[in-house]
PDB file of C-alpha atoms in Angstrom:
ATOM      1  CA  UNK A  17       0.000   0.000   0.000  1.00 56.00           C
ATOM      2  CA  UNK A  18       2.792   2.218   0.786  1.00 57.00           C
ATOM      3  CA  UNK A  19       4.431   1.966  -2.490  1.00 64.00           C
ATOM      4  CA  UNK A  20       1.312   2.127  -4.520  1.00 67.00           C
ATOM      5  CA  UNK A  21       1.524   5.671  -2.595  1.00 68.00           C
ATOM      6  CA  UNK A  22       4.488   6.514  -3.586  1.00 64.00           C
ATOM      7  CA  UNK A  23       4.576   5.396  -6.765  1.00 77.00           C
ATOM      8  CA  UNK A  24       1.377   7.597  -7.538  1.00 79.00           C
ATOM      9  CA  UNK A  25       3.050  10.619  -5.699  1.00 78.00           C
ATOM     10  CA  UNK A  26       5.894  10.077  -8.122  1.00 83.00           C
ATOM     11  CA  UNK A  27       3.637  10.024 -11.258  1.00 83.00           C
ATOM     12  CA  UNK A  28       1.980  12.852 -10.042  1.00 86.00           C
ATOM     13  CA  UNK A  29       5.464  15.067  -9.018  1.00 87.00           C
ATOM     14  CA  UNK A  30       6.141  13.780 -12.915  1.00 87.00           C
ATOM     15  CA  UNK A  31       3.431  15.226 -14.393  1.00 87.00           C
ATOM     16  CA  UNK A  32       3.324  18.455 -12.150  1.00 86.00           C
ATOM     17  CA  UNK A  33       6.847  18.495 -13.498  1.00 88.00           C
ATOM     18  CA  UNK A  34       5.828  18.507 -17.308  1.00 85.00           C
ATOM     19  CA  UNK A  35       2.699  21.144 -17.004  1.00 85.00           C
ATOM     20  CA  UNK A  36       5.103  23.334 -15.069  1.00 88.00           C
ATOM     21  CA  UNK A  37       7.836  23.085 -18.422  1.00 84.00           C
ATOM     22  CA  UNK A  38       5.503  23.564 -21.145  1.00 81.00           C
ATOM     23  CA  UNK A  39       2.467  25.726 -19.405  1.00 84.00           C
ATOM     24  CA  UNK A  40       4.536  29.051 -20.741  1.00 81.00           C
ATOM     25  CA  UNK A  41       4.613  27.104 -24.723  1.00 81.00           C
ATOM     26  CA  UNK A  42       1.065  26.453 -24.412  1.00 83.00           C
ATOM     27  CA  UNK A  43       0.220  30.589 -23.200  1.00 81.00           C
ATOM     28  CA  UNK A  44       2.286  31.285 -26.718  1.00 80.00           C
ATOM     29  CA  UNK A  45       0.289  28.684 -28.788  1.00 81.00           C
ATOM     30  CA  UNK A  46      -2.980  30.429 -27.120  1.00 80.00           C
ATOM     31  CA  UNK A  47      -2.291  34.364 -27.663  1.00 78.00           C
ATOM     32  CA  UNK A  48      -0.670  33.451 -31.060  1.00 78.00           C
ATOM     33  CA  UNK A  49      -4.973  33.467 -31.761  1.00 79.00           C
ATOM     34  CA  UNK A  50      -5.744  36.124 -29.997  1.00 77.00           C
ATOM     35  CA  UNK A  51      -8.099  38.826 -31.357  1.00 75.00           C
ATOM     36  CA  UNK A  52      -6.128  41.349 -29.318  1.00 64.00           C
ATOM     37  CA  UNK A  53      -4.091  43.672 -31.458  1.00 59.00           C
ATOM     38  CA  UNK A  54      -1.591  45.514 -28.996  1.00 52.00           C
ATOM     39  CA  UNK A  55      -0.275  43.215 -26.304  1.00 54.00           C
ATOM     40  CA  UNK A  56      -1.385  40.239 -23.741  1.00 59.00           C
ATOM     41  CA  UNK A  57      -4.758  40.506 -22.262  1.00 64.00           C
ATOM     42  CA  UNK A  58      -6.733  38.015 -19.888  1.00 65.00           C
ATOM     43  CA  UNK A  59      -8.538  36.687 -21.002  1.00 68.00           C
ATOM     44  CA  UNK A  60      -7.775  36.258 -24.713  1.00 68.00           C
ATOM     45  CA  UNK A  61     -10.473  37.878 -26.681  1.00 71.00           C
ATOM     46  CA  UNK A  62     -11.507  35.367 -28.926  1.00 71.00           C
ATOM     47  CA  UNK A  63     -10.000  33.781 -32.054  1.00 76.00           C
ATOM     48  CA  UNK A  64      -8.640  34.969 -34.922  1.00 77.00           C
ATOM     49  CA  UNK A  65      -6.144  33.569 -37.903  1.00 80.00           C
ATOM     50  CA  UNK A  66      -4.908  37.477 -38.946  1.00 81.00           C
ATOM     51  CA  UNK A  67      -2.038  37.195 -37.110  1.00 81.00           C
ATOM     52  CA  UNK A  68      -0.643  34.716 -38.943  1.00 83.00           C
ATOM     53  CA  UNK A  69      -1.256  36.324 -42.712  1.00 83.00           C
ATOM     54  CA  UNK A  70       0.095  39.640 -40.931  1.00 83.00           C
ATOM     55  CA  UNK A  71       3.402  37.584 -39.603  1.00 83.00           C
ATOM     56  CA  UNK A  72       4.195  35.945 -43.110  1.00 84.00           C
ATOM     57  CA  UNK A  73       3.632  39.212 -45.576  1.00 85.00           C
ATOM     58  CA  UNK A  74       6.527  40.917 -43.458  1.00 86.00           C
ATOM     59  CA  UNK A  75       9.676  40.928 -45.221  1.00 89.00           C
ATOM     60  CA  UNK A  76      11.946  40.664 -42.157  1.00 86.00           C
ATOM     61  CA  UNK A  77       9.796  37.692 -40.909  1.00 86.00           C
ATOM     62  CA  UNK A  78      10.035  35.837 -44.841  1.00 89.00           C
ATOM     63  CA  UNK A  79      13.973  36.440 -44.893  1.00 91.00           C
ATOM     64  CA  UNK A  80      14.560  35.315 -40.893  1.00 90.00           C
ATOM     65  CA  UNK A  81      13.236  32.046 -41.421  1.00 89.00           C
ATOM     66  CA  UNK A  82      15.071  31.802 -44.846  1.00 91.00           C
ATOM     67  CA  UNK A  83      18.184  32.607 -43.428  1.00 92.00           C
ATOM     68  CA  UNK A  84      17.568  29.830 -40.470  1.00 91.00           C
ATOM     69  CA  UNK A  85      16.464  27.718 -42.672  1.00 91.00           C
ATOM     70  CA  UNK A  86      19.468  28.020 -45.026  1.00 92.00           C
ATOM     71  CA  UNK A  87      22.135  27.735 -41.902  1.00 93.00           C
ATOM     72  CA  UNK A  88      20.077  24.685 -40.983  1.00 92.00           C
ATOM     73  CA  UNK A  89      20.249  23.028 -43.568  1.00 93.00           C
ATOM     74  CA  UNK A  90      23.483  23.668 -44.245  1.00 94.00           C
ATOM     75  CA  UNK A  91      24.740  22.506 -40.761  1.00 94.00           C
ATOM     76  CA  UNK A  92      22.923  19.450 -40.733  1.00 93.00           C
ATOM     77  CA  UNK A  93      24.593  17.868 -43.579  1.00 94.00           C
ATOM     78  CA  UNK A  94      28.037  19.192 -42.816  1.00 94.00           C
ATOM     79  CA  UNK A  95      26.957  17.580 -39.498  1.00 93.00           C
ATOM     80  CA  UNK A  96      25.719  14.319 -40.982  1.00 92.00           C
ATOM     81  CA  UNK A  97      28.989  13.828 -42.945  1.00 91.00           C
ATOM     82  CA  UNK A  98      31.698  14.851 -40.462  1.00 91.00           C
ATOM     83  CA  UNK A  99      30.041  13.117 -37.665  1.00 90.00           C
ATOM     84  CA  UNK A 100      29.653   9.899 -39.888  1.00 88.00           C
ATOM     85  CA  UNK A 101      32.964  10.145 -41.127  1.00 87.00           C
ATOM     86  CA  UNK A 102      34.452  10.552 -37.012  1.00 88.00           C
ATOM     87  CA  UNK A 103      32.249   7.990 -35.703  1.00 87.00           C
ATOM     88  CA  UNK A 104      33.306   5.241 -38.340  1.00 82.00           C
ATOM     89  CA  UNK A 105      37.093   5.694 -37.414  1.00 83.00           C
ATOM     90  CA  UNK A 106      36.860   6.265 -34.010  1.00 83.00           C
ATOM     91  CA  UNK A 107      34.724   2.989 -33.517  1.00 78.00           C
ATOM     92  CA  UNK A 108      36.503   0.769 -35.694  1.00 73.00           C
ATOM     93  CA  UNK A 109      40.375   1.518 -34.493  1.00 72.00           C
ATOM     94  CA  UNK A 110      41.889   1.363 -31.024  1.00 76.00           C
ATOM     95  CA  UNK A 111      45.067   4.063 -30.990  1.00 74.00           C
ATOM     96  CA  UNK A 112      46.846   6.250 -28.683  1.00 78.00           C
ATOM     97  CA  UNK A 113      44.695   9.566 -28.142  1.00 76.00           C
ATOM     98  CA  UNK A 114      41.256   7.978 -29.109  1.00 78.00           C
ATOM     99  CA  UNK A 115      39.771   9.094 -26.053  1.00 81.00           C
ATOM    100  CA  UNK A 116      40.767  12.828 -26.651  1.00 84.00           C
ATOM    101  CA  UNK A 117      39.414  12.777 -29.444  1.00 82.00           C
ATOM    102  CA  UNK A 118      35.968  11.385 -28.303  1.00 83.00           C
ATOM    103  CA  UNK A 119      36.502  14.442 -25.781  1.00 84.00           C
ATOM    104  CA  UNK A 120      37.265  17.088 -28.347  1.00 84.00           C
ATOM    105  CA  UNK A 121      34.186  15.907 -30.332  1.00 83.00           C
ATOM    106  CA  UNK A 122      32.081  15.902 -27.643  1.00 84.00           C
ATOM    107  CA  UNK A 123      33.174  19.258 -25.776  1.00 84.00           C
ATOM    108  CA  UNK A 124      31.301  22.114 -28.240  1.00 83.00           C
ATOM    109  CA  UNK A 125      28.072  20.841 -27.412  1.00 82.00           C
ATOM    110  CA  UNK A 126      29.155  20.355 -23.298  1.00 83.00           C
ATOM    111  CA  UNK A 127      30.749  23.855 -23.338  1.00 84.00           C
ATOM    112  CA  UNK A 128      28.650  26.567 -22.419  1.00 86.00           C
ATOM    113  CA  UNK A 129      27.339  28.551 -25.643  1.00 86.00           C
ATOM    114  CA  UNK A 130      28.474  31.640 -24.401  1.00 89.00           C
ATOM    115  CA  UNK A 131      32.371  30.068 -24.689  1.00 89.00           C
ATOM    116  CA  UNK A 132      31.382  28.547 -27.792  1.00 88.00           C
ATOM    117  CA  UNK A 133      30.730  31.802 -29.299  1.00 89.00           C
ATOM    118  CA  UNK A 134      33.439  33.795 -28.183  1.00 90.00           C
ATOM    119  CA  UNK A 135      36.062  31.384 -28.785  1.00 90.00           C
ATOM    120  CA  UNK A 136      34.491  31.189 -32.650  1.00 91.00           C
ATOM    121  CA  UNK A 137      34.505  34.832 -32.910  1.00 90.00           C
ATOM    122  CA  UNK A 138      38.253  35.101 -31.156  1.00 91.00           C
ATOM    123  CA  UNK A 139      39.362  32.642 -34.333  1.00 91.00           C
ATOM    124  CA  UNK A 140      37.522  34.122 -37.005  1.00 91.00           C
ATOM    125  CA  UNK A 141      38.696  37.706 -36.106  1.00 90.00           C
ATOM    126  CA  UNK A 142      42.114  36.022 -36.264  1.00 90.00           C
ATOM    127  CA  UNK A 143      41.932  34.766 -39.374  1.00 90.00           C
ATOM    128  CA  UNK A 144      40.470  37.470 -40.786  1.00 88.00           C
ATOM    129  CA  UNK A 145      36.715  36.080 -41.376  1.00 89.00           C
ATOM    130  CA  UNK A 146      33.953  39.039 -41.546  1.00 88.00           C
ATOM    131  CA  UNK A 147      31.070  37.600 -39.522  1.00 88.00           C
ATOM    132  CA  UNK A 148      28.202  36.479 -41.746  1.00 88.00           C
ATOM    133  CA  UNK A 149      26.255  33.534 -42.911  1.00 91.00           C
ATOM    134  CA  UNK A 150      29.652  31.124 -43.521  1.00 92.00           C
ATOM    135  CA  UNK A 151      30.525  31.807 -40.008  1.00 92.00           C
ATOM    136  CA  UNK A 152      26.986  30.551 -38.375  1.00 93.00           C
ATOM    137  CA  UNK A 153      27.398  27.652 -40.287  1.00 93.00           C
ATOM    138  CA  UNK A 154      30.343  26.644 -39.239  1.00 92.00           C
ATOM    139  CA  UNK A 155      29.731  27.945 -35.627  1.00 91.00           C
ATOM    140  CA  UNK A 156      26.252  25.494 -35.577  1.00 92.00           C
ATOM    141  CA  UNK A 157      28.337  22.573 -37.305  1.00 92.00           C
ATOM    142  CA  UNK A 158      30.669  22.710 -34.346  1.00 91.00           C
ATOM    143  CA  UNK A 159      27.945  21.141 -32.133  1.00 89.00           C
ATOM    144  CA  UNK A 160      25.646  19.689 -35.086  1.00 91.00           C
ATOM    145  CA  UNK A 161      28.466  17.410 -35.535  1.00 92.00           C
ATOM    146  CA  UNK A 162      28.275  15.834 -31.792  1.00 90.00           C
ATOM    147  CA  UNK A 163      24.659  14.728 -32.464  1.00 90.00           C
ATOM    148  CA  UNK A 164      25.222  13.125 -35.279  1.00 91.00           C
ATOM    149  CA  UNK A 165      28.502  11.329 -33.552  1.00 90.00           C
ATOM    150  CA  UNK A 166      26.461  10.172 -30.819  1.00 88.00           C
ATOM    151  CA  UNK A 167      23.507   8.842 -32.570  1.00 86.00           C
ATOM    152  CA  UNK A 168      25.925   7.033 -35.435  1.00 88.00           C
ATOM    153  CA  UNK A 169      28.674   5.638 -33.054  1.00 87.00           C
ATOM    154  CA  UNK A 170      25.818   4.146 -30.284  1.00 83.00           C
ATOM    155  CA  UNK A 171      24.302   2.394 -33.466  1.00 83.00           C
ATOM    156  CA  UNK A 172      27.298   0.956 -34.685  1.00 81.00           C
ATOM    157  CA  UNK A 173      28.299  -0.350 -31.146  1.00 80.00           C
ATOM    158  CA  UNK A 174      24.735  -1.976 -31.725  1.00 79.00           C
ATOM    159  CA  UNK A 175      25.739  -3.910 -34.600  1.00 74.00           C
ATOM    160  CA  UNK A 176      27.016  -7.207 -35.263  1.00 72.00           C
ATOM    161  CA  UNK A 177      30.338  -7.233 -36.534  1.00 73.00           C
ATOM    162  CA  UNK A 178      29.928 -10.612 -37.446  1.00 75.00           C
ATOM    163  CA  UNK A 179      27.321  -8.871 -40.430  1.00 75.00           C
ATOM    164  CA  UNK A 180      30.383  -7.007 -41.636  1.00 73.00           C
ATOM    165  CA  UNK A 181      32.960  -9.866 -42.011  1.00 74.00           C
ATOM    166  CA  UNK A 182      30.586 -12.033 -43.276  1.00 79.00           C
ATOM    167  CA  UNK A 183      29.983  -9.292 -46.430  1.00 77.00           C
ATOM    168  CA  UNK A 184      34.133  -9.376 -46.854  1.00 75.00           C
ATOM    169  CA  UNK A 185      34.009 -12.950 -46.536  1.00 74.00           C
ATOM    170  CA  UNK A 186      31.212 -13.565 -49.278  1.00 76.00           C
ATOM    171  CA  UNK A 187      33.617 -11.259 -51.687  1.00 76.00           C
ATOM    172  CA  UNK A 188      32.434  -7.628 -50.865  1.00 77.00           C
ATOM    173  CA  UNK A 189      34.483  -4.763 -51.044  1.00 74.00           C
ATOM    174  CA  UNK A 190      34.819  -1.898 -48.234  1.00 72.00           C
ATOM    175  CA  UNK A 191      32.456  -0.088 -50.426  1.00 76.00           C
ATOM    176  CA  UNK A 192      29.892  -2.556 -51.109  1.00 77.00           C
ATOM    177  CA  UNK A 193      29.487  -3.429 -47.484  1.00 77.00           C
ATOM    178  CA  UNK A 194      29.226  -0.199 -46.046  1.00 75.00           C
ATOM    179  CA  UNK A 195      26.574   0.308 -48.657  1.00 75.00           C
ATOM    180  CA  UNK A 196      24.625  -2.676 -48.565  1.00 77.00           C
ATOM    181  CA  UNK A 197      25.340  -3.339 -44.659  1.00 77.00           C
ATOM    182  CA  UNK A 198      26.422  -0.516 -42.866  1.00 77.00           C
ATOM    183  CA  UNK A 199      24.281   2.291 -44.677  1.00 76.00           C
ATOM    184  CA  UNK A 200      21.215   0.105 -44.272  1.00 78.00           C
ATOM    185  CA  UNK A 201      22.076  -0.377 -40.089  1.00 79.00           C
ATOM    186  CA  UNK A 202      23.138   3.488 -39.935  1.00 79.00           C
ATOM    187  CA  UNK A 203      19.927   4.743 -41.737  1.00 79.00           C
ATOM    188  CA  UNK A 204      17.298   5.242 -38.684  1.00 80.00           C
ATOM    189  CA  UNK A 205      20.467   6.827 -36.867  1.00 83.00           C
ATOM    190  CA  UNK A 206      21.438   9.276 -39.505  1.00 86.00           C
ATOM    191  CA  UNK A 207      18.065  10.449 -39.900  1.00 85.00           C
ATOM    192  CA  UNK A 208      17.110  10.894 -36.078  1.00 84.00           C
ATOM    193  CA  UNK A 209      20.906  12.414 -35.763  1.00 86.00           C
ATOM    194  CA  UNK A 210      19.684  14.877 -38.941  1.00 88.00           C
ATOM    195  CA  UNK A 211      16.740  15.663 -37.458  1.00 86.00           C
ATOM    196  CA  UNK A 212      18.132  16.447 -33.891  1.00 87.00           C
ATOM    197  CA  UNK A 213      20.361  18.757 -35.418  1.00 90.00           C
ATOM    198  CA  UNK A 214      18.415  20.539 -37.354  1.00 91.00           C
ATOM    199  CA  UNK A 215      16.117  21.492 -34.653  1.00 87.00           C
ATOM    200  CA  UNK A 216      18.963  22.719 -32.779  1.00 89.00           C
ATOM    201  CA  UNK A 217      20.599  24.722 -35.240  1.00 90.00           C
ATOM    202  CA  UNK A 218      16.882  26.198 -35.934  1.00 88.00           C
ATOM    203  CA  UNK A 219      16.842  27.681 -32.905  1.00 84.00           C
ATOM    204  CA  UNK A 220      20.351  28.527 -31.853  1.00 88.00           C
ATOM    205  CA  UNK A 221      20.722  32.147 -30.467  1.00 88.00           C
ATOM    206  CA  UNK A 222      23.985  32.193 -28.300  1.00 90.00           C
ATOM    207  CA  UNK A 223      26.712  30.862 -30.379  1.00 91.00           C
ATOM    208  CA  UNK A 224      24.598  32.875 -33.251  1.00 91.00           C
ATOM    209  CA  UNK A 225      24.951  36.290 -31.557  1.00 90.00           C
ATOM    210  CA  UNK A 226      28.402  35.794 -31.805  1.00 91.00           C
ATOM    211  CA  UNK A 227      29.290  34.700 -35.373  1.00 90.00           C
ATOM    212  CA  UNK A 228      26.240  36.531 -37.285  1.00 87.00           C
ATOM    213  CA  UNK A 229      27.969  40.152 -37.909  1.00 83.00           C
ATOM    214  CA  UNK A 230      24.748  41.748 -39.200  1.00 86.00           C
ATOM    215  CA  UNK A 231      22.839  38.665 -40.389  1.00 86.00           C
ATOM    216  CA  UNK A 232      19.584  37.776 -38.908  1.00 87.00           C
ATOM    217  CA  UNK A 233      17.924  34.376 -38.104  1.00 88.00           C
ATOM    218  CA  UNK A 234      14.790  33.756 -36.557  1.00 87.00           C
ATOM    219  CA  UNK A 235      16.174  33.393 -32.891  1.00 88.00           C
ATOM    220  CA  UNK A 236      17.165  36.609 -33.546  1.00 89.00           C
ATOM    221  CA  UNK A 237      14.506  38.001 -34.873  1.00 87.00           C
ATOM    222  CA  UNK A 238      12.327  37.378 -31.682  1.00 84.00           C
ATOM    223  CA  UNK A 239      15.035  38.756 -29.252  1.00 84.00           C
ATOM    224  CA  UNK A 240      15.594  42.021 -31.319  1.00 84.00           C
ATOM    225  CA  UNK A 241      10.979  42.003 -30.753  1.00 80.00           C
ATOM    226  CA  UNK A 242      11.170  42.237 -27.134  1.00 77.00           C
ATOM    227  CA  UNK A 243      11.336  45.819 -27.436  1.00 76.00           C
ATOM    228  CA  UNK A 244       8.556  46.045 -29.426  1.00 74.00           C
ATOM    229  CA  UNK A 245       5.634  45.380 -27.271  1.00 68.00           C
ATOM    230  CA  UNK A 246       2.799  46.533 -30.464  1.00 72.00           C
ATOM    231  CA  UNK A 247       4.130  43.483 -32.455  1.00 73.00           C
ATOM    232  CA  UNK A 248       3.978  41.049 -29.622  1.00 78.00           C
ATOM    233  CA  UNK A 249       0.953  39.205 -30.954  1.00 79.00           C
ATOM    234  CA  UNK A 250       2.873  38.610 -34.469  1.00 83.00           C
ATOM    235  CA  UNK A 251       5.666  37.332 -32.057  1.00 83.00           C
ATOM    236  CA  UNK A 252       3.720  34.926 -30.518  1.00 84.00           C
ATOM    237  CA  UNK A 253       2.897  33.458 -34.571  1.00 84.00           C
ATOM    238  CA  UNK A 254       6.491  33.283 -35.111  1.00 85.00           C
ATOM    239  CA  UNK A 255       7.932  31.769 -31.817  1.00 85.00           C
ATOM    240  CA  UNK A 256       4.896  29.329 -32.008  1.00 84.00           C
ATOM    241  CA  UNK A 257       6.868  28.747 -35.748  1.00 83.00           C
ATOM    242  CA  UNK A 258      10.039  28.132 -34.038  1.00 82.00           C
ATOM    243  CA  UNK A 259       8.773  26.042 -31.387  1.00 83.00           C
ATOM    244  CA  UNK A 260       6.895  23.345 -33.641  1.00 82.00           C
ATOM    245  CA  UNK A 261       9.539  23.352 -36.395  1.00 80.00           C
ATOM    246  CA  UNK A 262      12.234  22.121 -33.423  1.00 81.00           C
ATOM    247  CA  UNK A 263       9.414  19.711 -31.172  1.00 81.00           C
ATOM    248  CA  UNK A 264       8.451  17.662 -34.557  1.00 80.00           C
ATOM    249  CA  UNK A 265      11.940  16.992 -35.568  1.00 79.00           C
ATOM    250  CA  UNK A 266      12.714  15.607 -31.591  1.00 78.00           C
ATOM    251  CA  UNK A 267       9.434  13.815 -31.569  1.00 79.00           C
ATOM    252  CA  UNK A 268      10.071  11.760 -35.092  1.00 77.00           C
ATOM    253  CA  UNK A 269      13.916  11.234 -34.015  1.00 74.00           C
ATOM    254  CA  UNK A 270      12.543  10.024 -30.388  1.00 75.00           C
ATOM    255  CA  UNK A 271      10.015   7.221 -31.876  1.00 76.00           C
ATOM    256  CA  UNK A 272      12.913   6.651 -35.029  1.00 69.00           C
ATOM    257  CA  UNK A 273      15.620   5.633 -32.116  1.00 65.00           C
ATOM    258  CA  UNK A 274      13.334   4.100 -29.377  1.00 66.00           C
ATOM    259  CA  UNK A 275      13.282   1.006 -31.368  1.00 56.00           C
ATOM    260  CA  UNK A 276      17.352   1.013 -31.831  1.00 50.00           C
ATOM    261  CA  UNK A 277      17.931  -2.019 -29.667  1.00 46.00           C
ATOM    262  CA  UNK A 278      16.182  -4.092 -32.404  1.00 43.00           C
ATOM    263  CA  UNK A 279      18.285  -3.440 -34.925  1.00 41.00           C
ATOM    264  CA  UNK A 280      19.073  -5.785 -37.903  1.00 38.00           C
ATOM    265  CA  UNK A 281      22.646  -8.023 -36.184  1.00 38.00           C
ATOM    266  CA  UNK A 282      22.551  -6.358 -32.954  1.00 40.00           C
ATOM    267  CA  UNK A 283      23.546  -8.739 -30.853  1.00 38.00           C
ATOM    268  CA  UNK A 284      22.638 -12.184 -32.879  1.00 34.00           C
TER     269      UNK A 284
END
């Protein structure tokens, strides 16, 4: 009886927990439909779509999520291939070093952002790099690149290296396998790792205020609105933007990896 207690007391502390995290997200989703045309009023006045044809026939709106869209993308597939290419060596070798490696790869993303971004503006200013949209990229793939690394080398660890001799022993080159073997274990891994860092190169603002110059994202955007409490209600339609292009791409890498442990070789 005791336990049941507790265990209901910890379900309940759990979901306390998770109303208390997303109650401010679901105020946003709520006033992003409010009637109310100057700033937040309680309660909202009733429901209305004009906010969101107002938001997307700005210019600055249209070319912020370009822009984040752009470094994004960008990012991701720097991210997908460098990550790929790190985890693939680091998990098939034993050397000297290999753990400082794993630490190096791993540190951008531990760091705090605000290091992050001064220690990419420090190096850029010393090589004589003008701030702009080459500089975000490369300041997003710096911590793209440990999702990806994560996501690839737990998956690999996953699989059966018996799979992979097997190929060389049936006549396959190093080629053939990792395409018909390797690709084929890698592919829910690469996508989720994709995915992940996508969403948080979307919505990157720290490392961004550092390496942007006089570019503008999204993130931005919605900072530079704070002081601009008329537009709030066309901020609200634009972080609500933000907020579900990030949450789908964690939800669909969440149910893509959940399943990892099953695997095609891992572990038979």
């Amino acid at each position: 009886m005791h336990s049941e207690r507790a265990s209901m007391g910890l379900r309940l502390a759990a979901w306390g927990g998770l109303v208390f995290l997303h109650f401010p997200i679901l105020i946003i989703f709520l006033y992003a439909f409010n009637t109310e045309d100057a700033a937040f009023s309680f309660p909202p006045q009733g429901f209305t779509l004009k906010w969101f044809g107002v938001a997307f026939s700005r210019p600055d709106v249209l070319e912020s999520i370009k822009l984040s869209l752009q470094v994004a993308c960008l990012a991701t597939l720097i991210a997908l291939v460098l990550g790929t290419l790190a985890s693939a060596a680091l998990y098939r070798r034993n050397f000297f070093g290999k753990e400082s490696i794993s630490l190096m790869l791993i540190l951008p993303i531990a760091l705090p952002g605000i290091i992050t971004g001064i220690a990419l503006l420090s190096a850029f200013k010393t090589l004589g790099v003008e701030p702009g949209i080459f500089t975000i990229v490369v300041g997003h793939a710096t911590f793209c690149v440990v999702i990806v690394y994560n996501n690839v080398i737990a998956r690999l660890r996953r699989t059966s290296q018996n799979l992979i001799e097997a190929s060389m022993d049936l006549g396959a080159d190093g080629w053939q396998t990792f395409r018909y073997i390797i690709l084929p274990n890698l592919g829910s891994a690469l996508l989720a790792g994709g995915m992940l860092a996508f969403a948080l190169s979307f919505d990157e603002i720290i490392v961004t205020t550092f390496t942007a110059g006089h570019e503008r994202t999204l993130p931005i955007w919605l900072l530079n609105q704070l002081s601009r409490p008329r537009d709030v209600p066309v901020t609200n339609v634009v972080a609500m933007l933000v907020m579900l292009v990030t949450m789908l791409p964690i939800l669909g890498a969440y149910y893509l990896t959940r399943g990892g442990e099953s695997v095609a070789g891992s572990g038979k």
